[in-house]
C-alpha atoms as an extended CHARMM CRD file, in Angstrom:
* protein
*
       154  EXT
         1         1  MET       CA             84.9160000000      139.3980000000      135.2350000000  PROA      1               0.0000000000
         2         2  ARG       CA             85.2580000000      136.6520000000      137.8370000000  PROA      2               0.0000000000
         3         3  THR       CA             82.7610000000      134.4810000000      135.9230000000  PROA      3               0.0000000000
         4         4  LEU       CA             84.8170000000      134.9050000000      132.7750000000  PROA      4               0.0000000000
         5         5  ALA       CA             87.9700000000      133.7960000000      134.6070000000  PROA      5               0.0000000000
         6         6  VAL       CA             86.2020000000      130.6830000000      135.9580000000  PROA      6               0.0000000000
         7         7  ILE       CA             84.9060000000      129.8030000000      132.4820000000  PROA      7               0.0000000000
         8         8  ALA       CA             88.3910000000      130.2660000000      130.9930000000  PROA      8               0.0000000000
         9         9  ALA       CA             89.9580000000      128.0540000000      133.6980000000  PROA      9               0.0000000000
        10        10  CYS       CA             87.3600000000      125.3070000000      133.1580000000  PROA      10              0.0000000000
        11        11  LEU       CA             87.7900000000      125.4700000000      129.4000000000  PROA      11              0.0000000000
        12        12  SER       CA             91.5800000000      125.1350000000      129.6650000000  PROA      12              0.0000000000
        13        13  VAL       CA             91.2110000000      122.0500000000      131.9000000000  PROA      13              0.0000000000
        14        14  VAL       CA             88.7700000000      120.4410000000      129.4770000000  PROA      14              0.0000000000
        15        15  LEU       CA             90.8990000000      121.2010000000      126.4260000000  PROA      15              0.0000000000
        16        16  SER       CA             94.1180000000      120.0180000000      128.0540000000  PROA      16              0.0000000000
        17        17  GLY       CA             92.5540000000      116.5530000000      128.2940000000  PROA      17              0.0000000000
        18        18  CYS       CA             92.1210000000      116.6030000000      124.5260000000  PROA      18              0.0000000000
        19        19  VAL       CA             95.7780000000      117.2620000000      123.7330000000  PROA      19              0.0000000000
        20        20  PRO       CA             97.3830000000      113.8900000000      122.9940000000  PROA      20              0.0000000000
        21        21  MET       CA            100.6930000000      113.2200000000      124.7170000000  PROA      21              0.0000000000
        22        22  ALA       CA            101.8800000000      111.9660000000      121.3350000000  PROA      22              0.0000000000
        23        23  MET       CA            102.5380000000      115.6050000000      120.4670000000  PROA      23              0.0000000000
        24        24  PHE       CA            105.5910000000      115.2940000000      122.6930000000  PROA      24              0.0000000000
        25        25  ALA       CA            106.7880000000      111.9580000000      121.2680000000  PROA      25              0.0000000000
        26        26  GLN       CA            110.1940000000      112.0240000000      119.6350000000  PROA      26              0.0000000000
        27        27  GLY       CA            110.8050000000      110.9320000000      116.0690000000  PROA      27              0.0000000000
        28        28  GLY       CA            113.7810000000      111.2920000000      113.8130000000  PROA      28              0.0000000000
        29        29  GLY       CA            117.4400000000      110.7440000000      114.5200000000  PROA      29              0.0000000000
        30        30  SER       CA            119.4050000000      107.6180000000      113.7080000000  PROA      30              0.0000000000
        31        31  ALA       CA            116.6700000000      105.2730000000      115.0260000000  PROA      31              0.0000000000
        32        32  TYR       CA            114.3240000000      106.5520000000      112.3070000000  PROA      32              0.0000000000
        33        33  ARG       CA            116.8490000000      106.6340000000      109.4600000000  PROA      33              0.0000000000
        34        34  GLY       CA            115.4240000000      104.8930000000      106.3990000000  PROA      34              0.0000000000
        35        35  TYR       CA            111.7940000000      105.5480000000      107.3580000000  PROA      35              0.0000000000
        36        36  HSD       CA            109.6920000000      108.4290000000      106.1330000000  PROA      36              0.0000000000
        37        37  GLN       CA            106.4770000000      110.0170000000      107.2880000000  PROA      37              0.0000000000
        38        38  ARG       CA            103.1540000000      109.6550000000      105.5960000000  PROA      38              0.0000000000
        39        39  LEU       CA            100.2630000000      111.7100000000      106.9850000000  PROA      39              0.0000000000
        40        40  GLY       CA            102.0460000000      112.1620000000      110.3180000000  PROA      40              0.0000000000
        41        41  VAL       CA            103.0210000000      108.4980000000      110.7950000000  PROA      41              0.0000000000
        42        42  TYR       CA            106.4200000000      106.9290000000      110.1640000000  PROA      42              0.0000000000
        43        43  VAL       CA            106.1620000000      104.0260000000      107.7150000000  PROA      43              0.0000000000
        44        44  ALA       CA            108.5290000000      101.1150000000      107.0730000000  PROA      44              0.0000000000
        45        45  SER       CA            107.9920000000      101.1420000000      103.2840000000  PROA      45              0.0000000000
        46        46  ASN       CA            106.1430000000      102.8690000000      100.4670000000  PROA      46              0.0000000000
        47        47  GLN       CA            103.5980000000      100.0340000000      100.5220000000  PROA      47              0.0000000000
        48        48  VAL       CA            102.1230000000      101.1510000000      103.8770000000  PROA      48              0.0000000000
        49        49  ASN       CA             98.8180000000      102.9890000000      103.4910000000  PROA      49              0.0000000000
        50        50  THR       CA             98.0710000000      105.4400000000      106.3160000000  PROA      50              0.0000000000
        51        51  LEU       CA             95.3090000000      107.3330000000      104.5250000000  PROA      51              0.0000000000
        52        52  CYS       CA             92.4840000000      105.2770000000      105.9550000000  PROA      52              0.0000000000
        53        53  LEU       CA             92.9880000000      104.9660000000      109.7260000000  PROA      53              0.0000000000
        54        54  SER       CA             89.8850000000      105.2740000000      111.8770000000  PROA      54              0.0000000000
        55        55  PRO       CA             89.8490000000      107.9820000000      114.5520000000  PROA      55              0.0000000000
        56        56  ALA       CA             89.8830000000      105.2740000000      117.2420000000  PROA      56              0.0000000000
        57        57  LEU       CA             92.9910000000      103.7010000000      115.6980000000  PROA      57              0.0000000000
        58        58  ARG       CA             94.7370000000      107.0750000000      115.4460000000  PROA      58              0.0000000000
        59        59  LEU       CA             93.9760000000      107.6720000000      119.1400000000  PROA      59              0.0000000000
        60        60  ALA       CA             95.3500000000      104.2350000000      120.0540000000  PROA      60              0.0000000000
        61        61  ILE       CA             98.5660000000      104.9470000000      118.1160000000  PROA      61              0.0000000000
        62        62  TRP       CA             98.8840000000      108.3470000000      119.8100000000  PROA      62              0.0000000000
        63        63  ASP       CA             98.3840000000      106.6080000000      123.1460000000  PROA      63              0.0000000000
        64        64  PHE       CA            101.3920000000      104.3360000000      122.4780000000  PROA      64              0.0000000000
        65        65  GLU       CA            103.4780000000      107.2760000000      121.2900000000  PROA      65              0.0000000000
        66        66  GLY       CA            102.5770000000      109.3310000000      124.3410000000  PROA      66              0.0000000000
        67        67  HSD       CA            103.2980000000      106.4810000000      126.7390000000  PROA      67              0.0000000000
        68        68  PHE       CA            106.7010000000      105.5780000000      125.2700000000  PROA      68              0.0000000000
        69        69  GLY       CA            107.6590000000      109.1130000000      124.2030000000  PROA      69              0.0000000000
        70        70  LYS       CA            108.6030000000      107.9280000000      120.7070000000  PROA      70              0.0000000000
        71        71  LYS       CA            106.8410000000      107.7190000000      117.3580000000  PROA      71              0.0000000000
        72        72  VAL       CA            105.6240000000      104.3730000000      116.0220000000  PROA      72              0.0000000000
        73        73  VAL       CA            106.7830000000      102.9830000000      112.6730000000  PROA      73              0.0000000000
        74        74  MET       CA            103.9640000000      101.2310000000      110.8300000000  PROA      74              0.0000000000
        75        75  ASN       CA            104.6040000000       98.0410000000      108.8630000000  PROA      75              0.0000000000
        76        76  SER       CA            100.9910000000       97.7820000000      107.7540000000  PROA      76              0.0000000000
        77        77  GLY       CA             97.9410000000      100.0070000000      107.9070000000  PROA      77              0.0000000000
        78        78  TYR       CA             94.9450000000      100.0070000000      105.5950000000  PROA      78              0.0000000000
        79        79  ARG       CA             94.8650000000       97.1740000000      103.0420000000  PROA      79              0.0000000000
        80        80  THR       CA             92.6290000000       96.8020000000      100.0450000000  PROA      80              0.0000000000
        81        81  PRO       CA             90.8950000000       93.4020000000       99.9470000000  PROA      81              0.0000000000
        82        82  TRP       CA             93.2170000000       92.4010000000       97.0750000000  PROA      82              0.0000000000
        83        83  HSD       CA             96.3820000000       93.4000000000       98.9040000000  PROA      83              0.0000000000
        84        84  ASN       CA             95.1100000000       91.7430000000      102.0700000000  PROA      84              0.0000000000
        85        85  HSD       CA             94.5960000000       88.4920000000      100.1360000000  PROA      85              0.0000000000
        86        86  ASP       CA             98.0560000000       88.7320000000       98.5620000000  PROA      86              0.0000000000
        87        87  VAL       CA             99.7710000000       89.0930000000      101.9680000000  PROA      87              0.0000000000
        88        88  GLY       CA             97.7780000000       86.2420000000      103.5330000000  PROA      88              0.0000000000
        89        89  GLY       CA             95.5700000000       88.4240000000      105.7400000000  PROA      89              0.0000000000
        90        90  ALA       CA             92.4010000000       87.1030000000      107.3530000000  PROA      90              0.0000000000
        91        91  SER       CA             89.3080000000       87.3570000000      105.1570000000  PROA      91              0.0000000000
        92        92  GLN       CA             87.6070000000       89.7530000000      107.5910000000  PROA      92              0.0000000000
        93        93  SER       CA             90.8330000000       91.5670000000      108.5230000000  PROA      93              0.0000000000
        94        94  TYR       CA             90.4760000000       94.7810000000      110.4650000000  PROA      94              0.0000000000
        95        95  HSD       CA             93.1800000000       96.1670000000      108.1610000000  PROA      95              0.0000000000
        96        96  THR       CA             90.5350000000       96.2550000000      105.3900000000  PROA      96              0.0000000000
        97        97  LYS       CA             88.2040000000       98.2170000000      107.7030000000  PROA      97              0.0000000000
        98        98  CYS       CA             90.7200000000      100.9750000000      108.5680000000  PROA      98              0.0000000000
        99        99  MET       CA             90.8120000000       99.6420000000      112.1280000000  PROA      99              0.0000000000
       100       100  ALA       CA             94.2210000000       97.8870000000      112.4240000000  PROA      100             0.0000000000
       101       101  ALA       CA             97.9180000000       98.6460000000      112.3410000000  PROA      101             0.0000000000
       102       102  ASP       CA            101.0900000000       96.5960000000      112.6010000000  PROA      102             0.0000000000
       103       103  PHE       CA            103.8740000000       98.6700000000      114.1390000000  PROA      103             0.0000000000
       104       104  PHE       CA            106.9820000000       98.8560000000      116.2720000000  PROA      104             0.0000000000
       105       105  ILE       CA            108.7410000000      101.6370000000      118.1290000000  PROA      105             0.0000000000
       106       106  PRO       CA            112.5060000000      101.8890000000      117.5950000000  PROA      106             0.0000000000
       107       107  GLY       CA            114.3260000000      101.1470000000      120.8360000000  PROA      107             0.0000000000
       108       108  VAL       CA            111.2720000000       99.7200000000      122.6130000000  PROA      108             0.0000000000
       109       109  PRO       CA            111.2960000000       95.9350000000      123.1100000000  PROA      109             0.0000000000
       110       110  THR       CA            108.3110000000       94.0670000000      121.6950000000  PROA      110             0.0000000000
       111       111  ASN       CA            107.4370000000       92.6480000000      125.1200000000  PROA      111             0.0000000000
       112       112  LYS       CA            106.9770000000       96.1970000000      126.4630000000  PROA      112             0.0000000000
       113       113  LEU       CA            104.6360000000       97.0550000000      123.5710000000  PROA      113             0.0000000000
       114       114  VAL       CA            102.6610000000       93.8640000000      124.2500000000  PROA      114             0.0000000000
       115       115  ALA       CA            102.4300000000       94.5970000000      127.9870000000  PROA      115             0.0000000000
       116       116  TYR       CA            101.1610000000       98.1150000000      127.3050000000  PROA      116             0.0000000000
       117       117  ALA       CA             98.6550000000       96.9020000000      124.6960000000  PROA      117             0.0000000000
       118       118  ARG       CA             97.2620000000       94.3320000000      127.1490000000  PROA      118             0.0000000000
       119       119  GLN       CA             96.3810000000       97.0110000000      129.6850000000  PROA      119             0.0000000000
       120       120  SER       CA             95.2330000000       99.6710000000      127.2100000000  PROA      120             0.0000000000
       121       121  GLY       CA             91.5020000000      100.1310000000      127.0620000000  PROA      121             0.0000000000
       122       122  MET       CA             91.8500000000      101.3190000000      123.4540000000  PROA      122             0.0000000000
       123       123  VAL       CA             93.1450000000       98.0190000000      122.0310000000  PROA      123             0.0000000000
       124       124  GLY       CA             90.4950000000       95.4770000000      121.0580000000  PROA      124             0.0000000000
       125       125  GLY       CA             92.7760000000       92.9700000000      119.3210000000  PROA      125             0.0000000000
       126       126  LEU       CA             96.4580000000       92.2230000000      119.8540000000  PROA      126             0.0000000000
       127       127  GLY       CA             98.5810000000       89.9840000000      117.6670000000  PROA      127             0.0000000000
       128       128  CYS       CA            102.2120000000       88.9020000000      117.9080000000  PROA      128             0.0000000000
       129       129  TYR       CA            104.2670000000       87.1420000000      115.2760000000  PROA      129             0.0000000000
       130       130  SER       CA            107.2370000000       84.9360000000      116.1620000000  PROA      130             0.0000000000
       131       131  GLY       CA            110.5380000000       86.4350000000      115.1170000000  PROA      131             0.0000000000
       132       132  GLN       CA            109.0230000000       89.8250000000      114.2470000000  PROA      132             0.0000000000
       133       133  ARG       CA            109.6110000000       93.0710000000      116.1130000000  PROA      133             0.0000000000
       134       134  PHE       CA            106.1960000000       94.5150000000      115.3360000000  PROA      134             0.0000000000
       135       135  ILE       CA            102.8290000000       93.9310000000      116.9630000000  PROA      135             0.0000000000
       136       136  HSD       CA             99.3220000000       94.0800000000      115.5280000000  PROA      136             0.0000000000
       137       137  ILE       CA             96.6690000000       96.1490000000      117.2520000000  PROA      137             0.0000000000
       138       138  ASP       CA             93.1100000000       96.7490000000      116.2040000000  PROA      138             0.0000000000
       139       139  VAL       CA             90.2680000000       98.7270000000      117.6750000000  PROA      139             0.0000000000
       140       140  ARG       CA             87.4870000000       96.1490000000      117.4130000000  PROA      140             0.0000000000
       141       141  GLU       CA             84.8930000000       96.0810000000      120.1330000000  PROA      141             0.0000000000
       142       142  ARG       CA             85.9330000000       93.6290000000      122.8320000000  PROA      142             0.0000000000
       143       143  PRO       CA             83.6520000000       90.6480000000      123.3630000000  PROA      143             0.0000000000
       144       144  ARG       CA             81.3400000000       90.9650000000      126.3270000000  PROA      144             0.0000000000
       145       145  GLY       CA             83.1540000000       90.1480000000      129.5500000000  PROA      145             0.0000000000
       146       146  HSD       CA             86.6850000000       90.5670000000      128.1000000000  PROA      146             0.0000000000
       147       147  LYS       CA             88.8490000000       92.6940000000      130.3680000000  PROA      147             0.0000000000
       148       148  GLY       CA             91.7140000000       92.7810000000      127.8790000000  PROA      148             0.0000000000
       149       149  PRO       CA             92.1220000000       92.5970000000      124.1090000000  PROA      149             0.0000000000
       150       150  VAL       CA             91.4990000000       89.4680000000      122.0750000000  PROA      150             0.0000000000
       151       151  THR       CA             95.0280000000       88.0950000000      121.5880000000  PROA      151             0.0000000000
       152       152  TRP       CA             96.8430000000       85.6210000000      119.3670000000  PROA      152             0.0000000000
       153       153  GLY       CA            100.4860000000       84.6280000000      119.2530000000  PROA      153             0.0000000000
       154       154  CYS       CA            101.3140000000       86.6690000000      122.3610000000  PROA      154             0.0000000000
């Protein structure tokens, strides 16, 4: 019986590490008015495709949500090569590989999102766009020797 109790205690510790803090992130209310959810993610428009998000990208998004206690709103997720071309995306965009998202969190300043992304071990690429409230993150592998994400515009 004691062995069973030890196994149960160990199992609960291991499993608790698997529960993303994003489960406790708040969404809805006036800050989310005008956005709707698609596959568990708030989206800024009907054009945002959240079907193809890699597991690593989903974990990175959950990490942001857990840290800030609020749900992200995606401006861009997966893009077909044609859509990527039409919006001026890079030819080898991580959006076309299910590995990138552009998002913001209502009520969280962009500089706070950038600061968190810089220290997150999950973010491989970080992009900022002048005059925009969203940031780009991707989950590329960091180049050898990089302690932080590859950045542009930040």
